[in-house]
Amino acid sequence: MTTEHTPVRFDTKIAVLLREDLEPWQRLNVTAFLVSGLGSQLPEVIGEPYADADGTPYLPMFRQPVLVFEGTKETLTAAHGRALSRSLPRAVFTSDLFATGNDRDNRAAVGAVPKNQLDLVGLAVYGPRNAVDKVLKGARMHP
């Protein structure tokens, strides 16, 4: 029997994998950019709008937690390959994007590099829990 107090268990997972050598401000920036990609293309990850007790409306957010992991450059490269092989929805952030200042230049920077040569600093992925867990093999929870 399900009640309003029964914990919700999702069969999907939203995860962000960050390269372990990023500065704190870079980790936050990369995470924000990556999850915006998932929310813009996958409406099923977005919950209902919020409102406070006074009726002030707020934007909806993800319907489930976002888990943040970290790993080496090699871990990120391997995870990227696994996400591609499983055709999971994904977003990437490369080191080149720290030097750009707008969406057009960001897309050009990524578009100039073949997928197996991207200098990845972040990856967001969404999909069935077990598939995302396999993609993240070798990564650890962000401290």
PDB file of C-alpha atoms in Angstrom:
ATOM      1  CA  MET A   1       0.000   0.000   0.000  1.00  0.00           C
ATOM      2  CA  THR A   2       1.356   3.417  -0.954  1.00  0.00           C
ATOM      3  CA  THR A   3       0.730   6.450   1.228  1.00  0.00           C
ATOM      4  CA  GLU A   4       1.883  10.056   0.970  1.00  0.00           C
ATOM      5  CA  HIS A   5       4.581   9.183   3.521  1.00  0.00           C
ATOM      6  CA  THR A   6       5.929   6.201   1.577  1.00  0.00           C
ATOM      7  CA  PRO A   7       9.379   7.039   0.190  1.00  0.00           C
ATOM      8  CA  VAL A   8       9.444   7.423  -3.566  1.00  0.00           C
ATOM      9  CA  ARG A   9      11.910   5.088  -5.279  1.00  0.00           C
ATOM     10  CA  PHE A  10      12.804   6.040  -8.837  1.00  0.00           C
ATOM     11  CA  ASP A  11      13.683   3.482 -11.479  1.00  0.00           C
ATOM     12  CA  THR A  12      15.783   6.146 -13.185  1.00  0.00           C
ATOM     13  CA  LYS A  13      18.843   8.108 -12.151  1.00  0.00           C
ATOM     14  CA  ILE A  14      20.148  11.598 -12.903  1.00  0.00           C
ATOM     15  CA  ALA A  15      23.904  11.711 -12.404  1.00  0.00           C
ATOM     16  CA  VAL A  16      26.705  14.195 -12.965  1.00  0.00           C
ATOM     17  CA  LEU A  17      30.313  13.055 -13.174  1.00  0.00           C
ATOM     18  CA  LEU A  18      32.964  15.718 -12.591  1.00  0.00           C
ATOM     19  CA  ARG A  19      36.690  15.512 -13.158  1.00  0.00           C
ATOM     20  CA  GLU A  20      38.369  15.417  -9.762  1.00  0.00           C
ATOM     21  CA  ASP A  21      40.890  18.198 -10.482  1.00  0.00           C
ATOM     22  CA  LEU A  22      38.340  21.006 -10.930  1.00  0.00           C
ATOM     23  CA  GLU A  23      38.322  24.098  -8.733  1.00  0.00           C
ATOM     24  CA  PRO A  24      35.239  24.451  -6.473  1.00  0.00           C
ATOM     25  CA  TRP A  25      33.713  27.233  -8.624  1.00  0.00           C
ATOM     26  CA  GLN A  26      34.257  25.086 -11.728  1.00  0.00           C
ATOM     27  CA  ARG A  27      32.480  22.116 -10.142  1.00  0.00           C
ATOM     28  CA  LEU A  28      29.416  24.234  -9.411  1.00  0.00           C
ATOM     29  CA  ASN A  29      29.435  25.902 -12.826  1.00  0.00           C
ATOM     30  CA  VAL A  30      29.857  22.635 -14.728  1.00  0.00           C
ATOM     31  CA  THR A  31      27.127  20.910 -12.710  1.00  0.00           C
ATOM     32  CA  ALA A  32      24.652  23.728 -13.340  1.00  0.00           C
ATOM     33  CA  PHE A  33      25.321  23.765 -17.072  1.00  0.00           C
ATOM     34  CA  LEU A  34      25.141  19.992 -17.434  1.00  0.00           C
ATOM     35  CA  VAL A  35      21.835  19.482 -15.644  1.00  0.00           C
ATOM     36  CA  SER A  36      20.253  22.330 -17.614  1.00  0.00           C
ATOM     37  CA  GLY A  37      20.775  20.206 -20.713  1.00  0.00           C
ATOM     38  CA  LEU A  38      18.887  17.264 -19.260  1.00  0.00           C
ATOM     39  CA  GLY A  39      15.984  19.390 -18.050  1.00  0.00           C
ATOM     40  CA  SER A  40      15.593  21.102 -21.409  1.00  0.00           C
ATOM     41  CA  GLN A  41      15.291  17.893 -23.427  1.00  0.00           C
ATOM     42  CA  LEU A  42      13.699  15.408 -21.053  1.00  0.00           C
ATOM     43  CA  PRO A  43      10.383  16.760 -19.754  1.00  0.00           C
ATOM     44  CA  GLU A  44       9.792  13.591 -17.714  1.00  0.00           C
ATOM     45  CA  VAL A  45      12.573  14.595 -15.299  1.00  0.00           C
ATOM     46  CA  ILE A  46      10.790  17.819 -14.329  1.00  0.00           C
ATOM     47  CA  GLY A  47       8.292  17.852 -11.463  1.00  0.00           C
ATOM     48  CA  GLU A  48       5.367  20.132 -10.801  1.00  0.00           C
ATOM     49  CA  PRO A  49       5.665  23.883 -10.085  1.00  0.00           C
ATOM     50  CA  TYR A  50       6.116  24.991  -6.487  1.00  0.00           C
ATOM     51  CA  ALA A  51       4.176  27.542  -4.459  1.00  0.00           C
ATOM     52  CA  ASP A  52       4.699  28.785  -0.931  1.00  0.00           C
ATOM     53  CA  ALA A  53       1.950  29.103   1.672  1.00  0.00           C
ATOM     54  CA  ASP A  54       1.169  32.611   0.386  1.00  0.00           C
ATOM     55  CA  GLY A  55       0.571  31.283  -3.123  1.00  0.00           C
ATOM     56  CA  THR A  56       3.759  32.783  -4.597  1.00  0.00           C
ATOM     57  CA  PRO A  57       4.632  30.592  -7.595  1.00  0.00           C
ATOM     58  CA  TYR A  58       8.096  29.108  -8.227  1.00  0.00           C
ATOM     59  CA  LEU A  59       9.517  27.195 -11.149  1.00  0.00           C
ATOM     60  CA  PRO A  60       9.394  23.408 -11.208  1.00  0.00           C
ATOM     61  CA  MET A  61      12.624  21.491 -10.576  1.00  0.00           C
ATOM     62  CA  PHE A  62      13.804  17.952 -11.151  1.00  0.00           C
ATOM     63  CA  ARG A  63      11.397  15.392  -9.722  1.00  0.00           C
ATOM     64  CA  GLN A  64      14.248  13.306  -8.330  1.00  0.00           C
ATOM     65  CA  PRO A  65      17.657  13.840  -6.753  1.00  0.00           C
ATOM     66  CA  VAL A  66      20.719  14.599  -8.856  1.00  0.00           C
ATOM     67  CA  LEU A  67      23.660  12.494  -7.731  1.00  0.00           C
ATOM     68  CA  VAL A  68      27.106  14.032  -8.203  1.00  0.00           C
ATOM     69  CA  PHE A  69      30.203  11.888  -8.670  1.00  0.00           C
ATOM     70  CA  GLU A  70      33.854  12.557  -9.349  1.00  0.00           C
ATOM     71  CA  GLY A  71      36.628  10.685 -11.087  1.00  0.00           C
ATOM     72  CA  THR A  72      39.823  10.947 -13.035  1.00  0.00           C
ATOM     73  CA  LYS A  73      40.096  12.118 -16.613  1.00  0.00           C
ATOM     74  CA  GLU A  74      40.274   8.447 -17.616  1.00  0.00           C
ATOM     75  CA  THR A  75      37.138   7.625 -15.627  1.00  0.00           C
ATOM     76  CA  LEU A  76      35.291  10.428 -17.402  1.00  0.00           C
ATOM     77  CA  THR A  77      36.460   9.263 -20.834  1.00  0.00           C
ATOM     78  CA  ALA A  78      35.369   5.692 -20.106  1.00  0.00           C
ATOM     79  CA  ALA A  79      31.976   6.853 -18.757  1.00  0.00           C
ATOM     80  CA  HIS A  80      31.431   8.957 -21.871  1.00  0.00           C
ATOM     81  CA  GLY A  81      32.078   5.923 -24.075  1.00  0.00           C
ATOM     82  CA  ARG A  82      29.707   3.772 -22.027  1.00  0.00           C
ATOM     83  CA  ALA A  83      26.967   6.442 -22.124  1.00  0.00           C
ATOM     84  CA  LEU A  84      27.330   6.623 -25.914  1.00  0.00           C
ATOM     85  CA  SER A  85      27.273   2.836 -26.334  1.00  0.00           C
ATOM     86  CA  ARG A  86      24.063   2.647 -24.278  1.00  0.00           C
ATOM     87  CA  SER A  87      22.500   5.604 -26.146  1.00  0.00           C
ATOM     88  CA  LEU A  88      21.656   7.310 -22.860  1.00  0.00           C
ATOM     89  CA  PRO A  89      20.680  10.991 -22.863  1.00  0.00           C
ATOM     90  CA  ARG A  90      23.796  12.942 -21.928  1.00  0.00           C
ATOM     91  CA  ALA A  91      25.334  16.380 -21.741  1.00  0.00           C
ATOM     92  CA  VAL A  92      29.055  17.168 -21.874  1.00  0.00           C
ATOM     93  CA  PHE A  93      31.237  19.986 -20.623  1.00  0.00           C
ATOM     94  CA  THR A  94      34.778  20.256 -21.982  1.00  0.00           C
ATOM     95  CA  SER A  95      37.726  22.226 -20.655  1.00  0.00           C
ATOM     96  CA  ASP A  96      37.459  24.526 -23.693  1.00  0.00           C
ATOM     97  CA  LEU A  97      34.148  25.884 -22.383  1.00  0.00           C
ATOM     98  CA  PHE A  98      35.883  27.668 -19.521  1.00  0.00           C
ATOM     99  CA  ALA A  99      37.336  30.073 -22.116  1.00  0.00           C
ATOM    100  CA  THR A 100      34.060  30.866 -23.908  1.00  0.00           C
ATOM    101  CA  GLY A 101      31.335  33.214 -22.807  1.00  0.00           C
ATOM    102  CA  ASN A 102      28.195  32.271 -24.704  1.00  0.00           C
ATOM    103  CA  ASP A 103      26.168  29.392 -26.077  1.00  0.00           C
ATOM    104  CA  ARG A 104      27.243  29.890 -29.710  1.00  0.00           C
ATOM    105  CA  ASP A 105      30.944  29.728 -28.814  1.00  0.00           C
ATOM    106  CA  ASN A 106      30.335  26.777 -26.461  1.00  0.00           C
ATOM    107  CA  ARG A 107      28.714  24.751 -29.234  1.00  0.00           C
ATOM    108  CA  ALA A 108      31.493  25.710 -31.670  1.00  0.00           C
ATOM    109  CA  ALA A 109      34.173  24.607 -29.172  1.00  0.00           C
ATOM    110  CA  VAL A 110      32.579  21.186 -28.703  1.00  0.00           C
ATOM    111  CA  GLY A 111      31.806  20.875 -32.427  1.00  0.00           C
ATOM    112  CA  ALA A 112      35.449  21.419 -33.362  1.00  0.00           C
ATOM    113  CA  VAL A 113      36.670  18.260 -31.572  1.00  0.00           C
ATOM    114  CA  PRO A 114      35.929  14.595 -32.447  1.00  0.00           C
ATOM    115  CA  LYS A 115      34.076  12.719 -29.673  1.00  0.00           C
ATOM    116  CA  ASN A 116      37.045  10.519 -28.780  1.00  0.00           C
ATOM    117  CA  GLN A 117      39.289  13.589 -28.341  1.00  0.00           C
ATOM    118  CA  LEU A 118      37.014  15.735 -26.161  1.00  0.00           C
ATOM    119  CA  ASP A 119      38.808  17.017 -23.042  1.00  0.00           C
ATOM    120  CA  LEU A 120      35.881  16.226 -20.756  1.00  0.00           C
ATOM    121  CA  VAL A 121      35.574  17.860 -17.347  1.00  0.00           C
ATOM    122  CA  GLY A 122      31.929  16.912 -16.809  1.00  0.00           C
ATOM    123  CA  LEU A 123      29.237  14.539 -18.007  1.00  0.00           C
ATOM    124  CA  ALA A 124      25.556  14.377 -17.087  1.00  0.00           C
ATOM    125  CA  VAL A 125      23.573  11.266 -17.847  1.00  0.00           C
ATOM    126  CA  TYR A 126      20.001  10.106 -17.336  1.00  0.00           C
ATOM    127  CA  GLY A 127      18.440   6.692 -17.696  1.00  0.00           C
ATOM    128  CA  PRO A 128      17.534   3.468 -15.958  1.00  0.00           C
ATOM    129  CA  ARG A 129      19.344   3.191 -12.618  1.00  0.00           C
ATOM    130  CA  ASN A 130      21.290   0.071 -13.529  1.00  0.00           C
ATOM    131  CA  ALA A 131      22.450   1.518 -16.880  1.00  0.00           C
ATOM    132  CA  VAL A 132      23.610   4.765 -15.261  1.00  0.00           C
ATOM    133  CA  ASP A 133      25.405   2.772 -12.555  1.00  0.00           C
ATOM    134  CA  LYS A 134      27.294   0.874 -15.276  1.00  0.00           C
ATOM    135  CA  VAL A 135      28.208   4.126 -17.029  1.00  0.00           C
ATOM    136  CA  LEU A 136      29.626   5.498 -13.761  1.00  0.00           C
ATOM    137  CA  LYS A 137      31.763   2.435 -12.981  1.00  0.00           C
ATOM    138  CA  GLY A 138      34.966   3.580 -11.306  1.00  0.00           C
ATOM    139  CA  ALA A 139      33.567   6.937 -10.180  1.00  0.00           C
ATOM    140  CA  ARG A 140      32.965   7.835  -6.548  1.00  0.00           C
ATOM    141  CA  MET A 141      30.375  10.027  -4.876  1.00  0.00           C
ATOM    142  CA  HIS A 142      31.444  13.658  -4.742  1.00  0.00           C
ATOM    143  CA  PRO A 143      32.578  14.537  -1.204  1.00  0.00           C
TER     144      PRO A 143
END
